[in-house]
Short mmCIF file of C-alpha atoms in Angstrom, two decimals:
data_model
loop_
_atom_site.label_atom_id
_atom_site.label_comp_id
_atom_site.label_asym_id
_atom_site.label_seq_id
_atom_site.Cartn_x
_atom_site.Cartn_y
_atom_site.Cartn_z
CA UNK A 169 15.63 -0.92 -29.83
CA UNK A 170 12.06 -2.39 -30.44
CA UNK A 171 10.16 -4.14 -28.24
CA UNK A 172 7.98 -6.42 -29.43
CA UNK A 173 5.65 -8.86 -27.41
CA UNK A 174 5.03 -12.43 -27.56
CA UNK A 175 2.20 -13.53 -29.19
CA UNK A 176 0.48 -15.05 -26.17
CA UNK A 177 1.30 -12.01 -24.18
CA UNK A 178 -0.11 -9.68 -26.44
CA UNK A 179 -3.37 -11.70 -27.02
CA UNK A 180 -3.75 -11.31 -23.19
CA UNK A 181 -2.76 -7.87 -22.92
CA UNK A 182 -5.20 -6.35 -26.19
CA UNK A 183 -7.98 -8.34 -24.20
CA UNK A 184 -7.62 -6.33 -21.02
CA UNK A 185 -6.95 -3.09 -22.98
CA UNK A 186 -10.01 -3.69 -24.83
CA UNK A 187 -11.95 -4.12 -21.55
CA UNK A 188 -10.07 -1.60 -20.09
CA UNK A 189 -10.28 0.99 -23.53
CA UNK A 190 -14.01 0.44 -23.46
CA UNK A 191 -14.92 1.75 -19.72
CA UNK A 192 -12.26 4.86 -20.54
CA UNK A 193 -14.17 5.57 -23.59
CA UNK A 194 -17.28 5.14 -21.75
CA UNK A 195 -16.03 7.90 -19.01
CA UNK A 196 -15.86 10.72 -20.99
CA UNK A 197 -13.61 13.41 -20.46
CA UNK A 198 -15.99 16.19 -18.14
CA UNK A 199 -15.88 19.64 -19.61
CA UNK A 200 -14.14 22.22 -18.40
CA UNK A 201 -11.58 24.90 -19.10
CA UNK A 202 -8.99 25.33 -21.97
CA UNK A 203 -5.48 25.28 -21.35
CA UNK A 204 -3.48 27.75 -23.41
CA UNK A 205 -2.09 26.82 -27.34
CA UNK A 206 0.67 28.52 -28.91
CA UNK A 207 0.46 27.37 -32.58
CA UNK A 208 4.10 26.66 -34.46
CA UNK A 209 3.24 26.34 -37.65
CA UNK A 210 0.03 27.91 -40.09
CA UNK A 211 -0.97 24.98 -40.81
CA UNK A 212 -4.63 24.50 -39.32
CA UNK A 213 -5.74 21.14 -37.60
CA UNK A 214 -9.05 21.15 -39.36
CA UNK A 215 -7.58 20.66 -42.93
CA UNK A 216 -4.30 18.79 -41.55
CA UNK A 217 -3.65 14.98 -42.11
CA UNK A 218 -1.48 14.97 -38.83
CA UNK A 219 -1.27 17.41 -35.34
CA UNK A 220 1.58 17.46 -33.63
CA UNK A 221 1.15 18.76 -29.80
CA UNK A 222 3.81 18.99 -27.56
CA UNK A 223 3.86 19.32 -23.77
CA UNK A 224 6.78 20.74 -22.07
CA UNK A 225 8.81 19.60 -18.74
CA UNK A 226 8.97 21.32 -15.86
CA UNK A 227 10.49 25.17 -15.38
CA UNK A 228 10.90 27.06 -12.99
CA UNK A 229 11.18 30.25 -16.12
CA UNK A 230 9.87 30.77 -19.14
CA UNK A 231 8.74 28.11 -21.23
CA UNK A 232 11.17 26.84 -23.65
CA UNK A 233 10.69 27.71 -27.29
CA UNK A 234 10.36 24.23 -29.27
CA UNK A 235 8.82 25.90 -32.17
CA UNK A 236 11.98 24.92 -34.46
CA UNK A 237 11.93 21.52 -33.45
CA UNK A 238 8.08 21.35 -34.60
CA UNK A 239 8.93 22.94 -38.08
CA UNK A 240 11.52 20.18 -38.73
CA UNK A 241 9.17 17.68 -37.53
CA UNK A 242 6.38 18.94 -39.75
CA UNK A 243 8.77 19.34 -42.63
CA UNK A 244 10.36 15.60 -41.90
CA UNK A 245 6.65 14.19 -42.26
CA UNK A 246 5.38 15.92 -44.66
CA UNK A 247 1.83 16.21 -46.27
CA UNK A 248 -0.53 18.25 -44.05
CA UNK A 249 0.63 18.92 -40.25
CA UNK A 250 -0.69 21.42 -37.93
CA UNK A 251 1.69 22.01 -34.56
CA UNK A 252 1.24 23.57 -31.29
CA UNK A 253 2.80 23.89 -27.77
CA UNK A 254 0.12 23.27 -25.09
CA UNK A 255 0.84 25.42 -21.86
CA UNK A 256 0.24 22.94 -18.70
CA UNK A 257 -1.78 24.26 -15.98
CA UNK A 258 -0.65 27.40 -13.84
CA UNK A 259 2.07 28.28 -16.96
CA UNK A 260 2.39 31.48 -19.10
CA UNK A 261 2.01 31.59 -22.63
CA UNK A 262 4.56 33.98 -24.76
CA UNK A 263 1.79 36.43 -25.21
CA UNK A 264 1.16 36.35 -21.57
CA UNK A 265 -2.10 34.30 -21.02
CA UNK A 266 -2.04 31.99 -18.50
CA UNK A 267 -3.62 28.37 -18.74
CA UNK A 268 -6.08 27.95 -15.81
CA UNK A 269 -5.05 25.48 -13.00
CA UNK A 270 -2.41 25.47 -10.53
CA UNK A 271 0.98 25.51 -11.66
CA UNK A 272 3.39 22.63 -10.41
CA UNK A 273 6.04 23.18 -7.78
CA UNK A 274 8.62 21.21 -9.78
CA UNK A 275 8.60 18.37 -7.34
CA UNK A 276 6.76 15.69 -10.04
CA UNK A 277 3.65 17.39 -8.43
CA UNK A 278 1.98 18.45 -11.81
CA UNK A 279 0.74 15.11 -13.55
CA UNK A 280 -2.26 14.83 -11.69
CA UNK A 281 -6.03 13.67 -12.94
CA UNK A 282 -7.00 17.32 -12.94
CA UNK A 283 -4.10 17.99 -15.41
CA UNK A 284 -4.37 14.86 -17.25
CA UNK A 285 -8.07 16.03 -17.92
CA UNK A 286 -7.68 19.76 -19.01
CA UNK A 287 -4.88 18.05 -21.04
CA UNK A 288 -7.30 16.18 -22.70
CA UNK A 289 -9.94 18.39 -23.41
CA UNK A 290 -7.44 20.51 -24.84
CA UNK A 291 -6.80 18.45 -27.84
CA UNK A 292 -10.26 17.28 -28.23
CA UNK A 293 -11.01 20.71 -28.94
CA UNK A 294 -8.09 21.05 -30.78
CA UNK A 295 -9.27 18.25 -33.30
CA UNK A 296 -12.55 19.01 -33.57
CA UNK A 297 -14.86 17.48 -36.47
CA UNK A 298 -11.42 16.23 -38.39
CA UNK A 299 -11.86 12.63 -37.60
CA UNK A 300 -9.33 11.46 -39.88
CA UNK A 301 -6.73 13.89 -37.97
CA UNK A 302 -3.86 11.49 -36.44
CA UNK A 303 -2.78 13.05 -33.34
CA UNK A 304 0.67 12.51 -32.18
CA UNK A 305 1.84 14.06 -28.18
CA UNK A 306 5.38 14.74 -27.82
CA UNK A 307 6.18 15.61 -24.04
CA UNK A 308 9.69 16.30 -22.46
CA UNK A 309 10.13 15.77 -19.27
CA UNK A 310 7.53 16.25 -16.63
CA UNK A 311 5.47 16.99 -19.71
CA UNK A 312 6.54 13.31 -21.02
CA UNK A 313 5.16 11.78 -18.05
CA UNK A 314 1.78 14.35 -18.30
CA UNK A 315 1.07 12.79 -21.68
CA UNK A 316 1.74 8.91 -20.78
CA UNK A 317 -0.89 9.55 -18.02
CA UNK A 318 -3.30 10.96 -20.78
CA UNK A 319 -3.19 7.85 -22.72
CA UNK A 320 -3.79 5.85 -19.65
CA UNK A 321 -6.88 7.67 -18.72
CA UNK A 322 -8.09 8.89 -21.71
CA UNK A 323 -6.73 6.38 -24.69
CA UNK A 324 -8.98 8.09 -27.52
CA UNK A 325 -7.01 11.66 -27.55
CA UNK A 326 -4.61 10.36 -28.88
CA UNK A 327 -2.89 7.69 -31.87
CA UNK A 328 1.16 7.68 -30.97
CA UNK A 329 2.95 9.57 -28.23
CA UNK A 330 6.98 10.64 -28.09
CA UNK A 331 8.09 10.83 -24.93
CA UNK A 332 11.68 12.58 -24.73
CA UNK A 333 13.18 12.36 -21.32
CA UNK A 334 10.32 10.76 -19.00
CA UNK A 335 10.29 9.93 -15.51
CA UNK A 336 7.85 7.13 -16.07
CA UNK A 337 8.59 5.67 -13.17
CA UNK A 338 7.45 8.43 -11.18
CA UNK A 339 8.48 6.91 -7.63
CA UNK A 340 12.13 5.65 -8.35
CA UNK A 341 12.54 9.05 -10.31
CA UNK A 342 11.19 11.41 -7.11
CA UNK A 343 13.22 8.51 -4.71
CA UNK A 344 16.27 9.73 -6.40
CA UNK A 345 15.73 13.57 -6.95
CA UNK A 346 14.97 13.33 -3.21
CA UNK A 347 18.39 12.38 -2.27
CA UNK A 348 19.51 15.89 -3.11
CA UNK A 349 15.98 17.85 -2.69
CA UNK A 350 14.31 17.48 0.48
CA UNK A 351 11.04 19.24 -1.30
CA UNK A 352 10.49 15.76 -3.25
CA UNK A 353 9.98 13.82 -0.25
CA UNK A 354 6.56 15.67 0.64
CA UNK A 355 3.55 13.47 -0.97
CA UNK A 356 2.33 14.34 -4.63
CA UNK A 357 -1.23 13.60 -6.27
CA UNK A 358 0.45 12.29 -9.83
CA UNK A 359 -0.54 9.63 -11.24
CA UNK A 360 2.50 7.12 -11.81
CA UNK A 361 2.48 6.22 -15.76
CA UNK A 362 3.30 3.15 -15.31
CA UNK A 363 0.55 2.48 -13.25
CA UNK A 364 -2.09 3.54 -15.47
CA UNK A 365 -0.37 1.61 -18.81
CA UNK A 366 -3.11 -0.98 -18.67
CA UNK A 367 -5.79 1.87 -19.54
CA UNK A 368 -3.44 2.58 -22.89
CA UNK A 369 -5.50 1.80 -26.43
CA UNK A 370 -3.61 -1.47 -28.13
CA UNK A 371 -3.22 0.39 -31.10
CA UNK A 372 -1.03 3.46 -29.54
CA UNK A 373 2.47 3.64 -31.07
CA UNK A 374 4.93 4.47 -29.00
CA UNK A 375 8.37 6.19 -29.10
CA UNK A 376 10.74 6.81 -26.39
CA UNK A 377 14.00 8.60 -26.51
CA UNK A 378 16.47 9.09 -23.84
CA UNK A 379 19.85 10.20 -23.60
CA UNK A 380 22.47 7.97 -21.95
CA UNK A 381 24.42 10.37 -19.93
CA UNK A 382 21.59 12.00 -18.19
CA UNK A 383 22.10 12.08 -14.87
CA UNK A 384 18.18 13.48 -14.02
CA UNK A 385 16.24 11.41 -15.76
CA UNK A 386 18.05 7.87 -16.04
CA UNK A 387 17.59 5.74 -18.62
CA UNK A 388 16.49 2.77 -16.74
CA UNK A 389 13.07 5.26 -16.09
CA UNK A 390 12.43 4.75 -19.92
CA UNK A 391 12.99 1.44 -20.04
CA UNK A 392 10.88 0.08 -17.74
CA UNK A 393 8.15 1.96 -18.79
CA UNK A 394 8.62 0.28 -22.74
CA UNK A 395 8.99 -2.98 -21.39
CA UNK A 396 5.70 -2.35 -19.43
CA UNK A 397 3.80 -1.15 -22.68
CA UNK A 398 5.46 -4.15 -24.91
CA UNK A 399 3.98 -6.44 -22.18
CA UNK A 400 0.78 -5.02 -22.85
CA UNK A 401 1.20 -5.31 -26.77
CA UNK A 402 2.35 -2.15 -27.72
CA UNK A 403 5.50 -2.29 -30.17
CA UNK A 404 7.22 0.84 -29.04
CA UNK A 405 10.37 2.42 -30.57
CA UNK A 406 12.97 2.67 -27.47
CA UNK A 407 16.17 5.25 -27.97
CA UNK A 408 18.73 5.18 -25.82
CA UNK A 409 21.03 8.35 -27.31
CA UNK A 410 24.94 7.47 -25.95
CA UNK A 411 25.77 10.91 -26.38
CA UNK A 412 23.27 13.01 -25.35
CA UNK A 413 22.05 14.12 -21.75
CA UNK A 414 19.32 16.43 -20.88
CA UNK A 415 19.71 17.89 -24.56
CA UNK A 416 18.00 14.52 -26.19
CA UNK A 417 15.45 16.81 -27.75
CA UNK A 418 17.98 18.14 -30.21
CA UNK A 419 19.06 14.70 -31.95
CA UNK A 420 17.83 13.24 -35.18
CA UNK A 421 17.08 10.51 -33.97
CA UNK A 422 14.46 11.95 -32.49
CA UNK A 423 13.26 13.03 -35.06
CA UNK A 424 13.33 10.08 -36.99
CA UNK A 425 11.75 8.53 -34.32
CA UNK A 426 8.69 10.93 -34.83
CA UNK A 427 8.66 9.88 -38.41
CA UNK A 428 8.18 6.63 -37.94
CA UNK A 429 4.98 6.90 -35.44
CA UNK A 430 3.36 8.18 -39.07
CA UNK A 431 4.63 5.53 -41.59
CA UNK A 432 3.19 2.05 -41.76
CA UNK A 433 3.66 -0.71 -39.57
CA UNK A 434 6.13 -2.92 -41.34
CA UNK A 435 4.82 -6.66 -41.63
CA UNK A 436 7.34 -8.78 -39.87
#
């Protein structure tokens, strides 16, 4: 499902993201400390045409390995693509470095401003002189809701965004994980994403992919989070997978979905 805007809506909305874009661009992202990249494919983000950099959810073990999913997304896009894993704060790398920062408690406690930023600075570095590099986030999960807030606060690290499984409407999601976890009623310092969708760059595409039978991270989460971004004139690509649960990572429609952040906008 597509959203697309009305006209006069989106006139509105690209004037307060332009307002908005330019005082984000104008704070620039402090420096600071590197988090940790694992790379997935050989390919090099200085001589790539596209970067790839996913962000993974919340665990309470070892990371998950998404490198195959990267590889068929590189291979489905084709031409130039460099891919990596970012390690969110307080997490261990495969090789055993650990990304500085303190690592969530699993509560929808690690999508903070001080994330958000070593997020950012991450790819920045990442990209480095390739100005013609399009970078595209992929986050599952908590990590899904760690990269909306990134192109909220800082709209110029990125050109399209898949989120896979987001609790993008951080408050409903944490009411409703509290009902059976007393640990997410204590107060968190995230930033909602829907909250900070104003701050998001006009020309962001957006894709977002969830599976209808999972019973973590509802569907309606998704939703109104691309509603919210199609009010704001962002045509985003909304999935809703009826058989698929927590496992929406693995379809190929996701996939495809990725694809089509790097092909044209079709003229209507």
């Amino acid at each position: 499902m597509r959203f697309e805007p009305r006209a006069g809506l989106a006139m509105a909305a690209a004037a307060m993201l332009s307002l908005a874009g330019c005082a984000q661009q104008a704070a620039r992202t402090p420096p600071g400390p590197q988090l940790a990249v694992v790379e997935a494919t050989d390919a090099r983000p200085a001589r790539a045409e596209t970067l790839l950099v996913f962000v993974h959810d919340d665990t309470t073990g070892a990371l998950p390995d998404r490198d195959a999913f990267l590889r068929q997304a590189a291979q489905a896009i084709g031409g130039r693509v460099a891919a990596v894993r970012v390690v969110r704060p307080g997490y261990a790398a495969p090789d055993g470095r650990v990304s500085p920062g303190t690592r969530d408690a699993g509560i929808g406690d690690g999508y903070g401003r001080d994330a958000v930023e070593a997020l950012g600075r991450t790819i920045r570095n990442l990209r480095g002189r390739n100005t013609r590099l399009r970078t595209i986030l992929i986050g599952e999960g908590g990590g899904a809701a760690l990269v909306a807030n990134l192109a909220g606060v800082d709209p110029g690290a990125l050109d399209a965004m898949l989120l896979v499984r987001c609790p993008c409407t951080l408050p409903e999601w944490r009411s409703l994980r509290a009902r059976s976890d007393a640990r997410f009623r204590q107060p968190v310092q995230s930033l909602d994403p829907v909250q900070v969708a104003g701050g998001i760059a006009p020309t962001l595409r957006a894709a977002i992919v969830v599976g209808e039978k999972d019973a973590v991270m509802l569907p309606r989460f998704s939703r109104t989070y691309a509603e919210a971004l199609a009010l704001r004139g962002i045509a985003t690509d909304f999935r809703r997978l009826p058989s698929r649960g927590s496992d929406a990572l693995d379809d190929p429609e996701t996939i495809q979905a990725l694809v089509n952040l790097v092909r044209p906008r079709s003229r209507s």
